[in-house]
PDB file of C-alpha atoms in Angstrom:
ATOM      1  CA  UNK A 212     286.151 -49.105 101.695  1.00 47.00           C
ATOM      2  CA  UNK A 213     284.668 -45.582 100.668  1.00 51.00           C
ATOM      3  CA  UNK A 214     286.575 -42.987 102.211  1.00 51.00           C
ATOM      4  CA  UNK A 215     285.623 -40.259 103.918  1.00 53.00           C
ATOM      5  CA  UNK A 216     281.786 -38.568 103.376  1.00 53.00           C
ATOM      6  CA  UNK A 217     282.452 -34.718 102.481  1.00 51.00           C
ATOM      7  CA  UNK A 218     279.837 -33.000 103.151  1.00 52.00           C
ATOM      8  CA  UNK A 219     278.002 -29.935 100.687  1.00 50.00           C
ATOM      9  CA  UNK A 220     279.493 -26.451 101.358  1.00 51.00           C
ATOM     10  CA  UNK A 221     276.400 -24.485 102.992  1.00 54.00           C
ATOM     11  CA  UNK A 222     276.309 -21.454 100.817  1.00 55.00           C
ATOM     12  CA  UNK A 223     275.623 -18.053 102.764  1.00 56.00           C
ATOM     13  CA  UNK A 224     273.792 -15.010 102.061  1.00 58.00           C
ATOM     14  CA  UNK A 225     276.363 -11.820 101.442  1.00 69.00           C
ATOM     15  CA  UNK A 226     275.029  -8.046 101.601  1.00 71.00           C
ATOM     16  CA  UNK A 227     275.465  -7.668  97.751  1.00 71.00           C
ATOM     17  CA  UNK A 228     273.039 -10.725  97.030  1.00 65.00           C
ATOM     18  CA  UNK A 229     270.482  -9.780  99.698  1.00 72.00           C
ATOM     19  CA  UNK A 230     270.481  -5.861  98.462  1.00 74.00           C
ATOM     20  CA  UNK A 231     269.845  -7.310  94.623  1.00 74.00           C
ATOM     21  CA  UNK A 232     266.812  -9.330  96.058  1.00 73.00           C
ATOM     22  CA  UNK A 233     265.177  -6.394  97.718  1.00 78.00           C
ATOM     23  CA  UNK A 234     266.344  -3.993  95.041  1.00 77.00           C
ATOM     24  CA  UNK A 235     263.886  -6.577  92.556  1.00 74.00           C
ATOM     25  CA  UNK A 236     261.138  -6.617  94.724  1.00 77.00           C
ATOM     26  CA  UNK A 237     261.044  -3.255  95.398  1.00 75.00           C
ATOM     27  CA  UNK A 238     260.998  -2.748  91.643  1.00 71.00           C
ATOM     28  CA  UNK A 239     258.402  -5.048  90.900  1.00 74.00           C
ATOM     29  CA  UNK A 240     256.122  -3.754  93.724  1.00 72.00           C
ATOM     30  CA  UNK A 241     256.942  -0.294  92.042  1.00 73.00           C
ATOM     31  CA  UNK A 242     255.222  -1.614  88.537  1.00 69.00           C
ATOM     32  CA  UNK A 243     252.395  -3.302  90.028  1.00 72.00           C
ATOM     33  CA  UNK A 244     251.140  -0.610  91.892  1.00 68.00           C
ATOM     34  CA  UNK A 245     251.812   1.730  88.734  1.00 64.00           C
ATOM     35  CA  UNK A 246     249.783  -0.768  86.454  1.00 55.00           C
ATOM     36  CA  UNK A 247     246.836  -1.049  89.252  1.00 64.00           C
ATOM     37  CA  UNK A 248     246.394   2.743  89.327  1.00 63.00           C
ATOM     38  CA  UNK A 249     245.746   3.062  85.789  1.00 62.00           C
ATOM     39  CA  UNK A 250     243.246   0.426  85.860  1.00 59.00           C
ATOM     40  CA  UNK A 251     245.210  -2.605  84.472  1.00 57.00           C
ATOM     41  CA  UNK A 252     246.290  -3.768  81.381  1.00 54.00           C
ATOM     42  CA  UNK A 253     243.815  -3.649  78.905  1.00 56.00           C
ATOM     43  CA  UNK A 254     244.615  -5.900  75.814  1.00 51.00           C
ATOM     44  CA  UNK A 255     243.489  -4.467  72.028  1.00 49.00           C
ATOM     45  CA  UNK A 256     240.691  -7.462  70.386  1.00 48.00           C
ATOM     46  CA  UNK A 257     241.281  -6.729  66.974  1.00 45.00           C
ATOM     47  CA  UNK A 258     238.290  -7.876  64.564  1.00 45.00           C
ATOM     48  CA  UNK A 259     239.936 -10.181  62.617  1.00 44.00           C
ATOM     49  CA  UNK A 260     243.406 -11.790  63.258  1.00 43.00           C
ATOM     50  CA  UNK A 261     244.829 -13.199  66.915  1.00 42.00           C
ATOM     51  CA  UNK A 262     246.483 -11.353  69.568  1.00 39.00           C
ATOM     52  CA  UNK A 263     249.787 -12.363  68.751  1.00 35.00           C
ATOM     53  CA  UNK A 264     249.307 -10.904  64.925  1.00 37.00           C
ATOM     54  CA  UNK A 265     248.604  -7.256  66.623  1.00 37.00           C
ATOM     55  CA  UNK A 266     251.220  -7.752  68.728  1.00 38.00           C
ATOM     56  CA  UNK A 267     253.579  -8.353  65.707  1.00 41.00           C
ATOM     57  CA  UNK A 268     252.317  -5.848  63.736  1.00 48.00           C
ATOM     58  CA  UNK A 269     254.319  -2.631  64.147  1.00 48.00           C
ATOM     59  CA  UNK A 270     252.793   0.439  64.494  1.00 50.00           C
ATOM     60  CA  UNK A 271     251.345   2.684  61.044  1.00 48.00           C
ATOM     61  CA  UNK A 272     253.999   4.387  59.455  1.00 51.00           C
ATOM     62  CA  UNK A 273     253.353   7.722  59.684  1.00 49.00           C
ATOM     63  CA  UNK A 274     252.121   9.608  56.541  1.00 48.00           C
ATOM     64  CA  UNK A 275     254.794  11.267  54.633  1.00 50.00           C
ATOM     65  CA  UNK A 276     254.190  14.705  52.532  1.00 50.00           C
ATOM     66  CA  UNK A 277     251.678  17.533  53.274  1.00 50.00           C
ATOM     67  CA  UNK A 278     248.854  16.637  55.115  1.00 48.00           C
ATOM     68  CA  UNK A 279     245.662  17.560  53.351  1.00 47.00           C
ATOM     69  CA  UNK A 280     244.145  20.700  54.121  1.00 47.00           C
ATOM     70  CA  UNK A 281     240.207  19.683  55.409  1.00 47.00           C
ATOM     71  CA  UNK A 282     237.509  22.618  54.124  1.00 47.00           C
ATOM     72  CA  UNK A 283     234.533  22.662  55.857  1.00 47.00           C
ATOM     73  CA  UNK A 284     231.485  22.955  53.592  1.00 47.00           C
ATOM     74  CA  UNK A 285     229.793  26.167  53.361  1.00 50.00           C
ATOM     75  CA  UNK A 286     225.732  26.217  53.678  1.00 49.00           C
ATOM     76  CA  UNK A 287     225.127  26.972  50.531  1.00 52.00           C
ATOM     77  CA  UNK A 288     221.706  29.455  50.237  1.00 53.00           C
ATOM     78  CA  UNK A 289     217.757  27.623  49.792  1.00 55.00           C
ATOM     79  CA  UNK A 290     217.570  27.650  46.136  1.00 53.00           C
ATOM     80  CA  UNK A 291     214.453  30.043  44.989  1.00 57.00           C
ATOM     81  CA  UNK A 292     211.518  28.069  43.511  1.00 52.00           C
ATOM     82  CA  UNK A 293     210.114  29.990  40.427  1.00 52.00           C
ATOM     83  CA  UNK A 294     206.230  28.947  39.712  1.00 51.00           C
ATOM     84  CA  UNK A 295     206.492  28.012  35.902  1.00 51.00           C
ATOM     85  CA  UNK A 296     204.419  30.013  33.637  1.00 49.00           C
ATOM     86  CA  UNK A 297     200.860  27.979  32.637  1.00 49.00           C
ATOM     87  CA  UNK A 298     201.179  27.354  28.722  1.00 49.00           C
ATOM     88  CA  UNK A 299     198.629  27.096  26.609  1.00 51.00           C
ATOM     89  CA  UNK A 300     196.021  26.825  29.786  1.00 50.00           C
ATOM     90  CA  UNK A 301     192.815  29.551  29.846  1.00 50.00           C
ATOM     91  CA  UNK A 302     193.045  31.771  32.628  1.00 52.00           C
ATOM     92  CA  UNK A 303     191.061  31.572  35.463  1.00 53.00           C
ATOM     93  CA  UNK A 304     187.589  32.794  35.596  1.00 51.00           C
ATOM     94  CA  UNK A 305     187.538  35.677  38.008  1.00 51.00           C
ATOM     95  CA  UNK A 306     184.315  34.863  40.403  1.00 48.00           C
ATOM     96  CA  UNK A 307     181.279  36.924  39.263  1.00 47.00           C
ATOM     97  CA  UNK A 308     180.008  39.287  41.345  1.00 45.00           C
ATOM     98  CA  UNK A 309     176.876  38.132  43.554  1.00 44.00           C
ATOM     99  CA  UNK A 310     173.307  39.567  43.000  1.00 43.00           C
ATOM    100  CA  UNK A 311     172.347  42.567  45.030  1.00 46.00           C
ATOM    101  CA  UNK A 312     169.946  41.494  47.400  1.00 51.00           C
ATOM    102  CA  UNK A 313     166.300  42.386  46.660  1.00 44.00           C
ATOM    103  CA  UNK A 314     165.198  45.035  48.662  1.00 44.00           C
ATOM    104  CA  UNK A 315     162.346  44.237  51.371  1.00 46.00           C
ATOM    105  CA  UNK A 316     159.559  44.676  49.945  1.00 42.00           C
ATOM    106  CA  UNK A 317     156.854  47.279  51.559  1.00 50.00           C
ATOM    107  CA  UNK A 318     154.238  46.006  54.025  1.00 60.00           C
ATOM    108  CA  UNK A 319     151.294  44.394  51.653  1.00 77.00           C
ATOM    109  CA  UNK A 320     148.739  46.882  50.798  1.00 88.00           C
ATOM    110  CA  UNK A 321     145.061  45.452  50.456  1.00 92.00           C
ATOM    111  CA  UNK A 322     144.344  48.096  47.997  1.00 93.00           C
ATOM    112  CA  UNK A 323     146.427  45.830  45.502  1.00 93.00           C
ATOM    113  CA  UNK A 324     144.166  43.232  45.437  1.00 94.00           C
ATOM    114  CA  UNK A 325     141.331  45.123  44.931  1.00 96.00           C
ATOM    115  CA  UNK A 326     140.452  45.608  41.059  1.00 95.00           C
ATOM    116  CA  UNK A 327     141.892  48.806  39.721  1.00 95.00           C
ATOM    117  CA  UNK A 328     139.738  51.751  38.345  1.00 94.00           C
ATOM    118  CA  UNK A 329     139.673  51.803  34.651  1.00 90.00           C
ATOM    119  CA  UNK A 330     141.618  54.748  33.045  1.00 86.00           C
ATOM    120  CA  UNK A 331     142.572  55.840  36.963  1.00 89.00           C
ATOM    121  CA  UNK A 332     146.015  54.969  38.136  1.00 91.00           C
ATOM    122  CA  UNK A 333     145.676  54.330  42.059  1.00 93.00           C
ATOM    123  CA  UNK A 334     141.981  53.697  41.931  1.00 95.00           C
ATOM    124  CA  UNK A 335     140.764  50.831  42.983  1.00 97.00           C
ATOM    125  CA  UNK A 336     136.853  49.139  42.938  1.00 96.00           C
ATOM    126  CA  UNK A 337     135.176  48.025  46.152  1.00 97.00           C
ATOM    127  CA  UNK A 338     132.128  46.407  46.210  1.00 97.00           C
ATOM    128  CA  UNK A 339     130.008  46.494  48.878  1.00 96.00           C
ATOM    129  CA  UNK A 340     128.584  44.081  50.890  1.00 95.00           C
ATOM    130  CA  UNK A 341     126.202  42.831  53.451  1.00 95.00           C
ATOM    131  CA  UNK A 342     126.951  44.426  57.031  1.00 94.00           C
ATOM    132  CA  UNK A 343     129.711  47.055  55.490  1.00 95.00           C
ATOM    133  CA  UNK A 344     129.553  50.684  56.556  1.00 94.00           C
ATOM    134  CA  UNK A 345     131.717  53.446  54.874  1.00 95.00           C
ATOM    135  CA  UNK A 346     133.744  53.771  58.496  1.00 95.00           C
ATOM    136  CA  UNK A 347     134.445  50.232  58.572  1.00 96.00           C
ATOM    137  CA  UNK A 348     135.761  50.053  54.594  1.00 96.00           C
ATOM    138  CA  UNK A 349     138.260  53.190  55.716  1.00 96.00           C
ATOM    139  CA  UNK A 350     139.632  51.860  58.649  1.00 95.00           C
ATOM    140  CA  UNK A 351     140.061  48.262  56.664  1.00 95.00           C
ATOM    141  CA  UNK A 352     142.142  50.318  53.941  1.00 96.00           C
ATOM    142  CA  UNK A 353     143.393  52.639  56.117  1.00 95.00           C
ATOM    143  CA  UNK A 354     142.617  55.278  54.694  1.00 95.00           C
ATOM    144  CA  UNK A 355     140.350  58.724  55.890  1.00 94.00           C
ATOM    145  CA  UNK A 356     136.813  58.666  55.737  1.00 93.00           C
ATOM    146  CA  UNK A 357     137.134  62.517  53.805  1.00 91.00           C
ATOM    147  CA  UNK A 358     139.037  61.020  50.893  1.00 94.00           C
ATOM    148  CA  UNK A 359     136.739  58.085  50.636  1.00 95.00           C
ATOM    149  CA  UNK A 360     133.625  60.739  50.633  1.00 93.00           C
ATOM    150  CA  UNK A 361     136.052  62.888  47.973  1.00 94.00           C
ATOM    151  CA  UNK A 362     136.291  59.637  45.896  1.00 95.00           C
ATOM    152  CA  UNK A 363     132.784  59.187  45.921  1.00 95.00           C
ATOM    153  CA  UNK A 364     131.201  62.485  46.028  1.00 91.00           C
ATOM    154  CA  UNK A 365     128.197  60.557  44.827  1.00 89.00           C
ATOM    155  CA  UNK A 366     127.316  59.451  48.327  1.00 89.00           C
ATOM    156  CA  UNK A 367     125.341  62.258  50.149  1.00 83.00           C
ATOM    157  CA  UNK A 368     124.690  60.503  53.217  1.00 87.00           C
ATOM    158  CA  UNK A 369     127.941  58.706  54.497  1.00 87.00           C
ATOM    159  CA  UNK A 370     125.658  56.572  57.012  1.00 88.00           C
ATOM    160  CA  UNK A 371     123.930  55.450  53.997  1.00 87.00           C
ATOM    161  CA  UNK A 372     125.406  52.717  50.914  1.00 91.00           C
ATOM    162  CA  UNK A 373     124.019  50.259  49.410  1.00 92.00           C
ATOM    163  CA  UNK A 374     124.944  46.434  48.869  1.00 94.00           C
ATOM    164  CA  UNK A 375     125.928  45.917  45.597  1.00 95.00           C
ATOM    165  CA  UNK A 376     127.295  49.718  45.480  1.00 94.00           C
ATOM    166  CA  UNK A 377     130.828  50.380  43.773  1.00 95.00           C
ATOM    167  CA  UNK A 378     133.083  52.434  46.125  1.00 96.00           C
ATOM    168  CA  UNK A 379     136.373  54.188  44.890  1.00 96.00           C
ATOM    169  CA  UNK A 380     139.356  54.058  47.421  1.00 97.00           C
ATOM    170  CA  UNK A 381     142.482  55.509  46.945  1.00 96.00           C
ATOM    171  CA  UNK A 382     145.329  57.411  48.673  1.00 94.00           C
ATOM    172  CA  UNK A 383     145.040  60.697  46.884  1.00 93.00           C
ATOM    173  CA  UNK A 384     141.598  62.163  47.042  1.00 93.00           C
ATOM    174  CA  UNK A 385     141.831  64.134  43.530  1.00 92.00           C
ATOM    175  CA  UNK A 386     142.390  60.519  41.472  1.00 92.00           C
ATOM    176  CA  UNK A 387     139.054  61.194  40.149  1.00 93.00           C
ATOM    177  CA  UNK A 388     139.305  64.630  39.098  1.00 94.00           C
ATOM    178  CA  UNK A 389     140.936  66.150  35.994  1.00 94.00           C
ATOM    179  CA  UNK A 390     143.794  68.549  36.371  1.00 94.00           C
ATOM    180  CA  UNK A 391     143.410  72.198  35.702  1.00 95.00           C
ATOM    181  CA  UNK A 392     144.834  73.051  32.057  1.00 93.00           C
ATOM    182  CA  UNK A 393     146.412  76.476  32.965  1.00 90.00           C
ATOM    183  CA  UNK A 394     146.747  75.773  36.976  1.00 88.00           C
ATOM    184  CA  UNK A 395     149.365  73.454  39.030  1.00 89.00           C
ATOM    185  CA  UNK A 396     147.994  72.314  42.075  1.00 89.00           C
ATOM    186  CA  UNK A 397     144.370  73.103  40.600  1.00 95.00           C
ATOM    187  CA  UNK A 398     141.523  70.319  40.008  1.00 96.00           C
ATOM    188  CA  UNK A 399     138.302  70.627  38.435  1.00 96.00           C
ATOM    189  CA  UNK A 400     135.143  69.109  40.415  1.00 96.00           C
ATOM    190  CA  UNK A 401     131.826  69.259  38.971  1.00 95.00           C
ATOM    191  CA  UNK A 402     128.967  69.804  41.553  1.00 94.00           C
ATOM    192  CA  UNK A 403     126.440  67.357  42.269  1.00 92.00           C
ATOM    193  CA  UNK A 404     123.003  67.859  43.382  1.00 90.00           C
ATOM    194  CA  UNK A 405     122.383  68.239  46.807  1.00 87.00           C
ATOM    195  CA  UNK A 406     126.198  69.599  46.488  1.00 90.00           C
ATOM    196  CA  UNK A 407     127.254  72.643  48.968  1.00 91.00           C
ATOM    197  CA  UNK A 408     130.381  74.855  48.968  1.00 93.00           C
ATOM    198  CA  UNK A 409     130.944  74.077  52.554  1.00 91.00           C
ATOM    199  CA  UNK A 410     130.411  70.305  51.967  1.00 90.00           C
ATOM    200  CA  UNK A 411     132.939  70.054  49.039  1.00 92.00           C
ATOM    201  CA  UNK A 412     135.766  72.279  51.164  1.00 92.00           C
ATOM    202  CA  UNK A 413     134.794  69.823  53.715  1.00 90.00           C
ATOM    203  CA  UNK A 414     135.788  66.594  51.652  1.00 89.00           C
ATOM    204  CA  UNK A 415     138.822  67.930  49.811  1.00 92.00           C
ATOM    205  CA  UNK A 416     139.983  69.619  53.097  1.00 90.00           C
ATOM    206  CA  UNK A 417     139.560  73.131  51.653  1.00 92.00           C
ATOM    207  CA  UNK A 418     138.183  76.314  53.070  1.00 93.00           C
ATOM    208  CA  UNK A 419     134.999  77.826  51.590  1.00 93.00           C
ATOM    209  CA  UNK A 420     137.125  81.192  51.378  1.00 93.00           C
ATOM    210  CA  UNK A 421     139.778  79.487  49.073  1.00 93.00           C
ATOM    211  CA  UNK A 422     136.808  77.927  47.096  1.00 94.00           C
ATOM    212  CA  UNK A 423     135.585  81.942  46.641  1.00 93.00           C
ATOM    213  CA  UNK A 424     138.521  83.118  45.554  1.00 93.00           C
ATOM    214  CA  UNK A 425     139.239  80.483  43.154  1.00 93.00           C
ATOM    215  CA  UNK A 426     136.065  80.860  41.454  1.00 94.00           C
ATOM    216  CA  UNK A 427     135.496  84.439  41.427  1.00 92.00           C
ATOM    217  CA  UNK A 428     132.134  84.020  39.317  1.00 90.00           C
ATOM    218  CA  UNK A 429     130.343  82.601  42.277  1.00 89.00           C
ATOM    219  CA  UNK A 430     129.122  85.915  44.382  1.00 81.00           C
ATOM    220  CA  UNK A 431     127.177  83.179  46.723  1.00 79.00           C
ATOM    221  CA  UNK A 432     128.274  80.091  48.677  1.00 77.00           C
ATOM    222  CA  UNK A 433     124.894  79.417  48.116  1.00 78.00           C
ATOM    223  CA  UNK A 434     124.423  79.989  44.407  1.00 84.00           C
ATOM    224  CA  UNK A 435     125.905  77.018  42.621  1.00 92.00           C
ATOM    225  CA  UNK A 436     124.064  74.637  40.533  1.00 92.00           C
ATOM    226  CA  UNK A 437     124.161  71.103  39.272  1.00 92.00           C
ATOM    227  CA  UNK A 438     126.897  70.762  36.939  1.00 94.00           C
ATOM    228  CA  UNK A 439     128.609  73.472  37.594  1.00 94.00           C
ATOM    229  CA  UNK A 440     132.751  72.847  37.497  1.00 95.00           C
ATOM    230  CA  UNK A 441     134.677  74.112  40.125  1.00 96.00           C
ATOM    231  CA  UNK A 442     138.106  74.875  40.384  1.00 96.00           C
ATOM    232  CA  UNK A 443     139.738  73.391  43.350  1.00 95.00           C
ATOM    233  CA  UNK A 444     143.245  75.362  43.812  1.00 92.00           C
ATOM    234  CA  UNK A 445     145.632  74.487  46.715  1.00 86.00           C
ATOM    235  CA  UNK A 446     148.578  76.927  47.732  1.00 80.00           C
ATOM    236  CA  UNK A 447     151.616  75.679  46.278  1.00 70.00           C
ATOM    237  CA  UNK A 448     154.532  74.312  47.968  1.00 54.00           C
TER     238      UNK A 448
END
């Protein structure tokens, strides 16, 4: 026969054990609310190798000696670009000066394509033609019928030419008259027939007195003569 059946000792909790259990509890509550608050634990991936190699690997000796002193680069100035002299190349043509413009010319005169009076600069030959009148050929020149008549002292009616009939036009009535040789402002005319003193002052725009005292031979304004030469003298200035 077996004898008697003991039975297990029932082990009981003392204080000591029961503090140690709380005191590890409380410990590892401690460290798991620490490691929550800074966000976990984060694990290093290195690029090459396994996670048990970095954790093996101890951490990089520090460097011994001085460190080395870092120098921060200075901006060093733009360098100055000098234009090479040209060697052996002409220099450049300056640019020539531009033409003065031609002045505008004057407004056409028909005289100018009339032809001119031989030996008489300013003169110029009209012919006349059908339905002309010596008023009409002025005001087509422009020009006064008194220095057309002085042109042409030949004419002794002015309501009277002649198809076919030269006429002298000009802008200075004396172009057909010579020049006094010991007289400025002076002009020799030689009377015509049918020629009065009072018809010549009239065409060069004279007074009969000034033709009087001019030519102090003539004791008359009615004593000259065909042929006779006048002297026509203006006042100067």
């Amino acid at each position: 026969m077996d004898g008697p059946i003991t039975q297990p000792t029932r082990r009981t909790l003392t204080p000591a054990v029961l503090a140690s259990a709380l005191f590890v509890a409380a410990c590892a509550a401690i460290a798991i609310t620490f490691v929550t608050s800074r966000g976990g634990l984060q694990m290093p991936i290195a690029a090459s190798g396994s996670a048990v190699a970095l954790a093996t690997q101890g951490p990089p000796a520090a460097p011994t000696g001085p460190l080395p002193t870092t120098i921060a680069p200075t901006s060093s100035p733009a360098p100055i670009v000098t234009p090479a002299p040209s060697i052996g190349l002409p220099p450049s043509p300056s640019p020539s000066p531009t033409t003065a413009p031609t002045p505008a010319p004057t407004p056409f005169d028909l005289l100018f394509a009339l032809p001119p009076c031989p030996d008489q600069p300013g003169c110029y030959e009209y012919l006349i033609k059908r339905g002309d009148s010596l008023s009409g050929v002025a005001s087509r020149y422009a020009i006064p019928v008194s220095t057309v008549l002085a042109l042409n002292p030949e004419i002794t009616d002015p309501s009277t030419i002649v198809v076919g009939q030269i006429l002298y036009l000009g802008r200075d009535p004396f172009l057909r008259l010579d020049p006094c040789p010991d007289t400025v402002s002076c002009y020799l005319y030689v009377v015509r027939p049918g020629d009065r003193l009072s018809t010549i002052a009239g065409r060069f725009a004279l007074t009969v007195e000034s033709l009087l005292d001019a030519n102090p031979s003539i004791d008359d304004e009615n004593t000259i003569y065909s042929g006779q030469v006048l002297r026509l003298q203006y006042p100067e200035g």
